PDB file of C-alpha atoms in Angstrom:
ATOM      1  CA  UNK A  17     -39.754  24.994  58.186  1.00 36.00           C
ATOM      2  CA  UNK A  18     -42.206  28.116  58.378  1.00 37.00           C
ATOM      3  CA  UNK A  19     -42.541  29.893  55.913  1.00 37.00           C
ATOM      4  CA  UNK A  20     -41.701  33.822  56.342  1.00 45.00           C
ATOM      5  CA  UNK A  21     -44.786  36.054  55.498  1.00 61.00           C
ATOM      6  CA  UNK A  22     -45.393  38.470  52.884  1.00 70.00           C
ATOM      7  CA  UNK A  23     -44.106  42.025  52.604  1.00 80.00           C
ATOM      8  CA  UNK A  24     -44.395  45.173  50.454  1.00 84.00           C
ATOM      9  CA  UNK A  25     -41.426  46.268  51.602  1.00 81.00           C
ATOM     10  CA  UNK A  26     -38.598  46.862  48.757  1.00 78.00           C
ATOM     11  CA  UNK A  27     -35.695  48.200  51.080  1.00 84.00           C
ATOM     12  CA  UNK A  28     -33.645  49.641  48.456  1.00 78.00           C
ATOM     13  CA  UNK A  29     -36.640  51.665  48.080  1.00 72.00           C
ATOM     14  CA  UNK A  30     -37.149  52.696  51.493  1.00 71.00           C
ATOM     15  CA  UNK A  31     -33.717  53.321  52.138  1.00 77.00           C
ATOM     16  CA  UNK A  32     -33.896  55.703  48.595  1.00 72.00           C
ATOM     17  CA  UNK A  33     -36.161  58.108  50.134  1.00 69.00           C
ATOM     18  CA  UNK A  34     -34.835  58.010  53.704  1.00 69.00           C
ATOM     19  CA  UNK A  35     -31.731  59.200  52.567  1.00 73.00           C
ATOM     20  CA  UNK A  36     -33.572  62.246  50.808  1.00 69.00           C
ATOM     21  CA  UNK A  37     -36.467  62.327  53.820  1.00 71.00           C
ATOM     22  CA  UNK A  38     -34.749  66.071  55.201  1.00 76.00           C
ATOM     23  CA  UNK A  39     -35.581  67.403  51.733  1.00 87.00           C
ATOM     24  CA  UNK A  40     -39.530  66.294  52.073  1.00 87.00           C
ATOM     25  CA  UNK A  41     -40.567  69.691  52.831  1.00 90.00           C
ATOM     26  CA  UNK A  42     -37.960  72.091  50.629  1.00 90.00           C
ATOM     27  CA  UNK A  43     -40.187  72.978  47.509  1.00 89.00           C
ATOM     28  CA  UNK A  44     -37.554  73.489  45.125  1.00 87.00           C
ATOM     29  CA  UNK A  45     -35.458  70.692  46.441  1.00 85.00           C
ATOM     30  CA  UNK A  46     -35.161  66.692  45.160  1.00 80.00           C
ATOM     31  CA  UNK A  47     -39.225  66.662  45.816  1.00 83.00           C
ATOM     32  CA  UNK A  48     -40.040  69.334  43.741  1.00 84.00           C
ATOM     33  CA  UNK A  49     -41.923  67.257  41.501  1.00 84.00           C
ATOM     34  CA  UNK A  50     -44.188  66.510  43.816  1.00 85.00           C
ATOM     35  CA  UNK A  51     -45.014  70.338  45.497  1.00 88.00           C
ATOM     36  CA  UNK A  52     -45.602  70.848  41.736  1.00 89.00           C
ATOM     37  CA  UNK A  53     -48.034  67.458  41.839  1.00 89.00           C
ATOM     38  CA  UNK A  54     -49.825  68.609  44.696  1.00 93.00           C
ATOM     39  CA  UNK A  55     -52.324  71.221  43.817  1.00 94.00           C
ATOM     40  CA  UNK A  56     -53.977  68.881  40.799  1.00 95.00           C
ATOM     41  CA  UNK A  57     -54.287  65.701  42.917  1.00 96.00           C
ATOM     42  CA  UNK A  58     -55.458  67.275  45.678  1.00 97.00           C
ATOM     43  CA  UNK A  59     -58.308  69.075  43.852  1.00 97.00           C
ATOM     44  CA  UNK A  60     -58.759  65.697  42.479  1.00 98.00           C
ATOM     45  CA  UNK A  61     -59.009  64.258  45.581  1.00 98.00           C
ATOM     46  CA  UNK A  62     -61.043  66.492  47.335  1.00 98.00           C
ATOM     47  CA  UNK A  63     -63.703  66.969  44.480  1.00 98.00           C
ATOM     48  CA  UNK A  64     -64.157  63.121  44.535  1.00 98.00           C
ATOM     49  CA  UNK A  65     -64.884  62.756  47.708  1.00 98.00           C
ATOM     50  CA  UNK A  66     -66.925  65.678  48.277  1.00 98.00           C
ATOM     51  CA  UNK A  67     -69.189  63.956  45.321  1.00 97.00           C
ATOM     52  CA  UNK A  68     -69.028  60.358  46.849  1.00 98.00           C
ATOM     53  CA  UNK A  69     -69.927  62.100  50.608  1.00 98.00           C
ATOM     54  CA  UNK A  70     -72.495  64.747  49.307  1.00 97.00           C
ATOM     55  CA  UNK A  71     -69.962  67.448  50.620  1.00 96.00           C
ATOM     56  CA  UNK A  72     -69.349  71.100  49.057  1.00 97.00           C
ATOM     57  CA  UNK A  73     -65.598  70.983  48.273  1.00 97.00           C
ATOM     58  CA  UNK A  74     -66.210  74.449  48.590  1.00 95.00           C
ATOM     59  CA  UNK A  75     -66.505  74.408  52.173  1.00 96.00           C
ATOM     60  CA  UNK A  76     -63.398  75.212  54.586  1.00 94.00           C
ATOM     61  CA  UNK A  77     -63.759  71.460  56.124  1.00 97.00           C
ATOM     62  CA  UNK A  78     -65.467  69.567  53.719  1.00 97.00           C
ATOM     63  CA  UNK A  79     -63.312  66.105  55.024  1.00 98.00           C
ATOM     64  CA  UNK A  80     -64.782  67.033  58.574  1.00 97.00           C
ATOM     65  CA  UNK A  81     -65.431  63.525  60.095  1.00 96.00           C
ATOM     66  CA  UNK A  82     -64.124  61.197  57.446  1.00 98.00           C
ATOM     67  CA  UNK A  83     -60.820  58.924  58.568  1.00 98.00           C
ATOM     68  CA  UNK A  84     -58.662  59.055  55.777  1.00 98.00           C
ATOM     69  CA  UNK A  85     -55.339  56.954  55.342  1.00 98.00           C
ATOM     70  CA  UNK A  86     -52.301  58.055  53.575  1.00 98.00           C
ATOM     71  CA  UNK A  87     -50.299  54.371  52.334  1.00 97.00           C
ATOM     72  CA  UNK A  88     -46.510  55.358  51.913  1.00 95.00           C
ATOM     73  CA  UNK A  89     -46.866  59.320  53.213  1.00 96.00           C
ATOM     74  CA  UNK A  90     -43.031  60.211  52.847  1.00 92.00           C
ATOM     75  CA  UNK A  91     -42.937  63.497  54.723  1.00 93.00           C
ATOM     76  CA  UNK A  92     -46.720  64.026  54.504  1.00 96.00           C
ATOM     77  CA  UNK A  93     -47.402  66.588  51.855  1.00 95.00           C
ATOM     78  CA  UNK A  94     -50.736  64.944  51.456  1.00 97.00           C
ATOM     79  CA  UNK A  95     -51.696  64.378  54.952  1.00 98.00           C
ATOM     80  CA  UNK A  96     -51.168  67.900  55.977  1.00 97.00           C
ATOM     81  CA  UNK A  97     -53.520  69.409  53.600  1.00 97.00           C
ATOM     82  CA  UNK A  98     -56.089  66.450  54.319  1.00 97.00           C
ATOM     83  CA  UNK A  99     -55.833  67.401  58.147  1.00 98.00           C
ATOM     84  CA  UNK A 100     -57.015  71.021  57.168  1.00 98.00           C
ATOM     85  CA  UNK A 101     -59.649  70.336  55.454  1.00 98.00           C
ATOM     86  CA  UNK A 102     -61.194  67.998  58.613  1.00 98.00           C
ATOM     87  CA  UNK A 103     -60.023  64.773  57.875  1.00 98.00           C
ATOM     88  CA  UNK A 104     -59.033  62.476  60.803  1.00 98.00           C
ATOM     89  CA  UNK A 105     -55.392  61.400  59.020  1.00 98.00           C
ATOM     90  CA  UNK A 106     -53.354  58.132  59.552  1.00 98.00           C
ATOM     91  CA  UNK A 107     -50.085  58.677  57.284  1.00 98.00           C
ATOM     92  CA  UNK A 108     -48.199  55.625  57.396  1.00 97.00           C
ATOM     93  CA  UNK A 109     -44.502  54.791  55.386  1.00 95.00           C
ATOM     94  CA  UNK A 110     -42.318  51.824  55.532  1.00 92.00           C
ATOM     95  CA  UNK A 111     -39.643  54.550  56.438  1.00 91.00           C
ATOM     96  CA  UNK A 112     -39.288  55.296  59.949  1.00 92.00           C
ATOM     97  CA  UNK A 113     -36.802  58.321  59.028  1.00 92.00           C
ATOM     98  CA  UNK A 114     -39.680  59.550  56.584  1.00 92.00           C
ATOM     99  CA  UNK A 115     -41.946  59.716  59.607  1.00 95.00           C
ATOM    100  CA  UNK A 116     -39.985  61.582  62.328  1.00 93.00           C
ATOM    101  CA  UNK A 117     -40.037  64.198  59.203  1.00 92.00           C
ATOM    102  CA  UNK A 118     -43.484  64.034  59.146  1.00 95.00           C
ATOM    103  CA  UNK A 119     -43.682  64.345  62.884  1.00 95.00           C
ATOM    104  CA  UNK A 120     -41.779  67.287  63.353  1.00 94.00           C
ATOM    105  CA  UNK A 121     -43.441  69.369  60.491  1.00 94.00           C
ATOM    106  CA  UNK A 122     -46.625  68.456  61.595  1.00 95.00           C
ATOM    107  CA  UNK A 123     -46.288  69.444  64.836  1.00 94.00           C
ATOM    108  CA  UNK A 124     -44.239  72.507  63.777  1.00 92.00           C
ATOM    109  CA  UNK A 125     -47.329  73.353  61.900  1.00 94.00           C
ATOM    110  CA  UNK A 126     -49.634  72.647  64.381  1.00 96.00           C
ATOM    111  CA  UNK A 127     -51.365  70.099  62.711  1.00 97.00           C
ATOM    112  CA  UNK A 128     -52.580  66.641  65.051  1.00 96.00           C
ATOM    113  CA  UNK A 129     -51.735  63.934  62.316  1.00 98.00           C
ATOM    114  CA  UNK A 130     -51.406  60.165  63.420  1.00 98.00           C
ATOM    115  CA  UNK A 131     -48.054  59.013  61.986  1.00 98.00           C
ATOM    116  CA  UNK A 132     -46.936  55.262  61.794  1.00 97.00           C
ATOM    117  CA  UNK A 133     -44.100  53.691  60.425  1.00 96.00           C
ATOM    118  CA  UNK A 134     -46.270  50.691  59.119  1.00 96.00           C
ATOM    119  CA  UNK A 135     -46.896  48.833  56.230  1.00 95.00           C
ATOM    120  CA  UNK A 136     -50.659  48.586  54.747  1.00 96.00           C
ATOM    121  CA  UNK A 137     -50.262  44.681  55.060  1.00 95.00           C
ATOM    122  CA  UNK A 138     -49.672  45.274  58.919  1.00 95.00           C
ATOM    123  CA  UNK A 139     -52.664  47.369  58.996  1.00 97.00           C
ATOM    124  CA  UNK A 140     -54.956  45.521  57.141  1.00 96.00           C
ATOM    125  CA  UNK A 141     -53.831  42.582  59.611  1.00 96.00           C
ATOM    126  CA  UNK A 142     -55.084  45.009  62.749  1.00 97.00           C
ATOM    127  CA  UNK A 143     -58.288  45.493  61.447  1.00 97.00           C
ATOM    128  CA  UNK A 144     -58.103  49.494  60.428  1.00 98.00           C
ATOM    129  CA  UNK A 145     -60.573  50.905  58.570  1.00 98.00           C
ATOM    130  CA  UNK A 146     -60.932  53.905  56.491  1.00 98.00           C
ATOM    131  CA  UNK A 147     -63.645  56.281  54.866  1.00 98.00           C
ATOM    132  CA  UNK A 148     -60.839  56.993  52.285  1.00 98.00           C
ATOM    133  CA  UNK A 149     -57.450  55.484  51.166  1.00 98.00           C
ATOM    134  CA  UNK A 150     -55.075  57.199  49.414  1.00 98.00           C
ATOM    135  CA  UNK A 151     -51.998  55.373  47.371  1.00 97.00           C
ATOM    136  CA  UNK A 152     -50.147  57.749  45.444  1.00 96.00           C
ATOM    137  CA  UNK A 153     -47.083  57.405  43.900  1.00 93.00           C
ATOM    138  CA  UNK A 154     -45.975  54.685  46.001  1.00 95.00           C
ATOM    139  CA  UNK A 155     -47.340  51.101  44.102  1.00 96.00           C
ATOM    140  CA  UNK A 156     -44.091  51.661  41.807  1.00 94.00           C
ATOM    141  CA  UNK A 157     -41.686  51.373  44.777  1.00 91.00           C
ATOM    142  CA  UNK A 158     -43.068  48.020  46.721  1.00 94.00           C
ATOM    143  CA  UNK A 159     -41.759  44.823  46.168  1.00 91.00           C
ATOM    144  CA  UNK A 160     -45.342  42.436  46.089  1.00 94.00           C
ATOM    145  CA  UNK A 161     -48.030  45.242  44.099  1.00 95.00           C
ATOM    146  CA  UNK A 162     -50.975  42.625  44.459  1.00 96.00           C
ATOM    147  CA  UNK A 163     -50.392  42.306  48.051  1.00 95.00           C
ATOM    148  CA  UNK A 164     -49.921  45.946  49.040  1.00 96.00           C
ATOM    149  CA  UNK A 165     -53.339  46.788  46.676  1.00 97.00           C
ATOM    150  CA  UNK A 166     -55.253  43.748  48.256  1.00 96.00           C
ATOM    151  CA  UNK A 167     -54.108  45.244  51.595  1.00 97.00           C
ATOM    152  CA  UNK A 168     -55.354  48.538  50.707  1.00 97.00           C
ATOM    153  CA  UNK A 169     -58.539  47.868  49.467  1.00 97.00           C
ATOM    154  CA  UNK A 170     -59.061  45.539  52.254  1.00 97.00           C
ATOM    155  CA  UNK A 171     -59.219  48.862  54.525  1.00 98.00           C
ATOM    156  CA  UNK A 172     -61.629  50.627  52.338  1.00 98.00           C
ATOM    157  CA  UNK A 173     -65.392  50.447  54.518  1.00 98.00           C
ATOM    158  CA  UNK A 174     -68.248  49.772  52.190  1.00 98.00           C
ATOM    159  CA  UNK A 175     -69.050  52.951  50.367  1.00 98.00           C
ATOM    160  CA  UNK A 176     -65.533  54.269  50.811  1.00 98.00           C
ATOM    161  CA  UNK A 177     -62.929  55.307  48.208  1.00 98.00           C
ATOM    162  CA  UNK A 178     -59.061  54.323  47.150  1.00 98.00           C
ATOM    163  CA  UNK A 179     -57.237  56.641  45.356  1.00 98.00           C
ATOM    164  CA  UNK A 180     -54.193  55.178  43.438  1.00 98.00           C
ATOM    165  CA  UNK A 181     -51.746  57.751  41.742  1.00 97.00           C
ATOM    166  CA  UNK A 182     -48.646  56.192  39.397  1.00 96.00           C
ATOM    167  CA  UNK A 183     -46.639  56.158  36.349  1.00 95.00           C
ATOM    168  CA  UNK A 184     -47.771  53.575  32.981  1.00 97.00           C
ATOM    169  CA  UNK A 185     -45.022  51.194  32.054  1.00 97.00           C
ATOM    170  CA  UNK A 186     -44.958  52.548  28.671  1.00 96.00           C
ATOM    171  CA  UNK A 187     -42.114  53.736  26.032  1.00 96.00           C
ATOM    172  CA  UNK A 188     -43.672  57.169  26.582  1.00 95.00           C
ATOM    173  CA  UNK A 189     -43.353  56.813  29.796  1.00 91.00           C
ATOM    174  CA  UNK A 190     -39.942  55.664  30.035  1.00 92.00           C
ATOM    175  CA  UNK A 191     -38.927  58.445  27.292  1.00 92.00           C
ATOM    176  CA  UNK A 192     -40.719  61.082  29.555  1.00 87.00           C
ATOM    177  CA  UNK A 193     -40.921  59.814  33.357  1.00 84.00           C
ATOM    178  CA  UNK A 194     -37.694  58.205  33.794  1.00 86.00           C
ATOM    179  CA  UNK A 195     -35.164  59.701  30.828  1.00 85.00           C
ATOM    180  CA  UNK A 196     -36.952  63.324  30.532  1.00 77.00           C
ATOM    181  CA  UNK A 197     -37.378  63.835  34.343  1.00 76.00           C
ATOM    182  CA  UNK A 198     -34.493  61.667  35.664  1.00 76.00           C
ATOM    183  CA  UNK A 199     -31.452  61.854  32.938  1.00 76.00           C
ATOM    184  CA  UNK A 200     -32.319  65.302  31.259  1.00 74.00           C
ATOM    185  CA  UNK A 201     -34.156  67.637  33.410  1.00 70.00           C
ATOM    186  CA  UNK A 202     -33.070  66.352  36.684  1.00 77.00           C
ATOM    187  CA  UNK A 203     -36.123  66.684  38.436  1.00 73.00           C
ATOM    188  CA  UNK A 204     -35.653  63.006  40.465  1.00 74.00           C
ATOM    189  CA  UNK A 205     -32.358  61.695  41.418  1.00 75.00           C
ATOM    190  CA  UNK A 206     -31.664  59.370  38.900  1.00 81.00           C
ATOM    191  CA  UNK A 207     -32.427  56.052  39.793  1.00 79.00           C
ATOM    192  CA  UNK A 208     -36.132  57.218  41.228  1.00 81.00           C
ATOM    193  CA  UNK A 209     -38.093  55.084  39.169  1.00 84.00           C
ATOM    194  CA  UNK A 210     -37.115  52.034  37.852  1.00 90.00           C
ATOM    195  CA  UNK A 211     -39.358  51.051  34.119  1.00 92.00           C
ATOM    196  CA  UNK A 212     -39.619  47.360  35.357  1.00 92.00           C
ATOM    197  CA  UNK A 213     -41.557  48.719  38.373  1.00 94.00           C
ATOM    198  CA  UNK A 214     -43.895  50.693  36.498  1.00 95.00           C
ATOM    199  CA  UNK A 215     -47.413  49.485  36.698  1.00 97.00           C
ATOM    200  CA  UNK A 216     -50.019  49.855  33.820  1.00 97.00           C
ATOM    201  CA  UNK A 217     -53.537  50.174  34.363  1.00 97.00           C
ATOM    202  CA  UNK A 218     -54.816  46.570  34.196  1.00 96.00           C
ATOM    203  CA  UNK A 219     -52.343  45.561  36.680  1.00 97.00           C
ATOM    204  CA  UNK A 220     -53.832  47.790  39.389  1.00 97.00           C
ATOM    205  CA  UNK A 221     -57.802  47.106  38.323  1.00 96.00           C
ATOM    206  CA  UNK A 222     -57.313  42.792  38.483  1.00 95.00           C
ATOM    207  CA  UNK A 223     -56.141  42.948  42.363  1.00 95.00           C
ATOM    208  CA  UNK A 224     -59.222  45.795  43.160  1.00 97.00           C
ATOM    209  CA  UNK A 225     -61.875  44.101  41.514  1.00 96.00           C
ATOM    210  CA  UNK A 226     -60.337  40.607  42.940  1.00 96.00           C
ATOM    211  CA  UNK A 227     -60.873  42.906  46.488  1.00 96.00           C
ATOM    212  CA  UNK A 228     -64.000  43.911  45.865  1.00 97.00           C
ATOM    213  CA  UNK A 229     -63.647  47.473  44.208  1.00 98.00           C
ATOM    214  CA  UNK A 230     -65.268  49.154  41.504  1.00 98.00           C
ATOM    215  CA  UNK A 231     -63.151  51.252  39.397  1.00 98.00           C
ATOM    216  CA  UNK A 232     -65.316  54.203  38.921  1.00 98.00           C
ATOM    217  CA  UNK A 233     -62.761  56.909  37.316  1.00 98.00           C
ATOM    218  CA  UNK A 234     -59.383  56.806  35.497  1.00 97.00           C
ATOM    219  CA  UNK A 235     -57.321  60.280  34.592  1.00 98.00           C
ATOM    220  CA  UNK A 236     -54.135  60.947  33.138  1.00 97.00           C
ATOM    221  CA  UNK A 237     -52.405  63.789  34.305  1.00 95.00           C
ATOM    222  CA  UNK A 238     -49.918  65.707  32.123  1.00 91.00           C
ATOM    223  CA  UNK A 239     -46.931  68.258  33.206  1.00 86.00           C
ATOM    224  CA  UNK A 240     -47.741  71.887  30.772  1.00 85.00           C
ATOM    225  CA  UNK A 241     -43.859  73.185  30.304  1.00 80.00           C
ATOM    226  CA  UNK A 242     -45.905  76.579  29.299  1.00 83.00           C
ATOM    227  CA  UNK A 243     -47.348  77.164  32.911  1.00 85.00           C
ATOM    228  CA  UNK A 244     -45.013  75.042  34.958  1.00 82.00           C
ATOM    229  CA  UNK A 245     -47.857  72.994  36.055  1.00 86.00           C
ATOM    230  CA  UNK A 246     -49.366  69.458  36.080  1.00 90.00           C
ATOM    231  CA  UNK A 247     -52.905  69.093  34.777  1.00 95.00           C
ATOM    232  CA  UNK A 248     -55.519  66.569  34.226  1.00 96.00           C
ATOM    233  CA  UNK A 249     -55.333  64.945  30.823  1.00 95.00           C
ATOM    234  CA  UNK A 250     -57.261  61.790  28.837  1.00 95.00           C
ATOM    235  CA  UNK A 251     -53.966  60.507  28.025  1.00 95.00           C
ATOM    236  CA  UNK A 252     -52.944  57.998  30.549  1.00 97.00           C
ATOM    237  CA  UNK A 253     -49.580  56.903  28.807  1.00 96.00           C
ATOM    238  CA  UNK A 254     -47.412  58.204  31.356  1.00 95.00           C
ATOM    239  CA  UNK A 255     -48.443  59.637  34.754  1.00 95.00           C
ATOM    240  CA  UNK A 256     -52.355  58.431  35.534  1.00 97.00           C
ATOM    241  CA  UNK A 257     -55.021  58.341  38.720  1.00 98.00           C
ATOM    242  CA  UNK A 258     -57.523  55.811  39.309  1.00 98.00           C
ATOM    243  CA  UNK A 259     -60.562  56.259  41.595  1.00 98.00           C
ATOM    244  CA  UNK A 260     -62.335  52.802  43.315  1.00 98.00           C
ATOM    245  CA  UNK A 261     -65.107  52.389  45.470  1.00 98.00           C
ATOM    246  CA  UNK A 262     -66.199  49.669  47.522  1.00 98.00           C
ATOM    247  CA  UNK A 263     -70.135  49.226  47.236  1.00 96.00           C
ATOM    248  CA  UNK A 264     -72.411  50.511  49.729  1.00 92.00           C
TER     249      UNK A 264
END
């Protein structure tokens, strides 16, 4: 008998966040945590690029003419700001109710974003390419992690970047991330995260390297109660980013 193929796909997972895809775009709402995300990463984000690209982040389109994808968009609160700075954006989610979202804000906002309700395994199998591919907070919520990162980084052109955002399968972690946010604070609808789907660093840099990526950065990122924002941190015991590149 055949064998069926791989997937990524963990359907509880994608049917999580389709139930809570209207609330993509309400800042205060169950993706608040996120909005609040948004500003760090992206400066991140943009700043690394601008160095690997010889861009000025400084400038108002300093992604002009790089093709960027977004792995697991949700309602595309990355892809939106990538498509004003000049990037040429694929956002593409396992959840076809998260991208009608994204759709209909994108065109409410007048923004030309290419949308797909794909997996990366499905586009890695078509042959896309990217300048840039970004994986945030979504290699906690597949079902096969070395597939969907092999996938990934398979899509990465030589001298291009992956991004990879997540949370450390740590007891600080679980204390903070999961107990703190979920239980206490009720940032995330309980059940969000689950700890046995956290993924610690050396689980993510085995299936790049085995790609053919070069780690080249690691951050943690922290959450100041003081100033209501996130910030970049050396501790990488809970919430982290990692930065690859595939040689020239």
């Amino acid at each position: 008998m055949p064998t069926a193929a791989a997937s990524t796909i963990d359907q509880a997972e994608v049917d999580r966040f389709s139930a809570m895809a209207s609330e993509w775009w309400d800042p205060n709402g169950k993706f608040r945590p996120l909005h609040k995300f948004n500003p760090v990463r992206l400066t991140y984000i943009r700043d690394k690029i601008a160095a690997q690209f010889d861009r000025d982040p400084k400038a108002p389109q300093p992604l002009k003419g790089l093709r960027i994808l977004d792995i697991g968009c949700g309602g595309g609160l990355l892809c939106e700001p990538m498509a004003r700075m000049g990037a040429e954006i694929v956002g593409a989610d396992a959840s076809q109710t998260n991208i009608e979202v994204a759709k209909i804000h994108a065109a409410e906002s007048g923004l030309a974003i290419d949308y797909r309700a794909e997996t990366a395994e499905k586009l890695a199998a078509d042959g896309e390419m990217f300048d840039v591919v970004l994986n945030m907070e979504v290699v906690e919520h597949v079902a096969d992690v070395d597939l969907f990162l092999a996938s990934s980084a398979g899509m990465v052109k030589p001298g291009g970047l992956m991004f990879i955002a997540t949370i450390n399968r740590t007891l600080k972690a679980l204390a903070l991330a999961i107990v703190g946010a979920e239980y206490v604070l009720r940032w995330l609808p309980r059940g969000t995260h689950q700890f046995d789907k956290l993924v610690r660093p050396g689980e993510i840099e085995g299936p790049l390297e085995s790609s053919g990526l070069t780690i080249i950065d690691r951050t943690g990122v922290f959450y100041n109660p003081l100033s209501d924002s996130w910030n970049l941190s050396r501790d990488m015991d809970v919430n982290y980013m990692m930065l690859a590149a595939r040689p020239r």
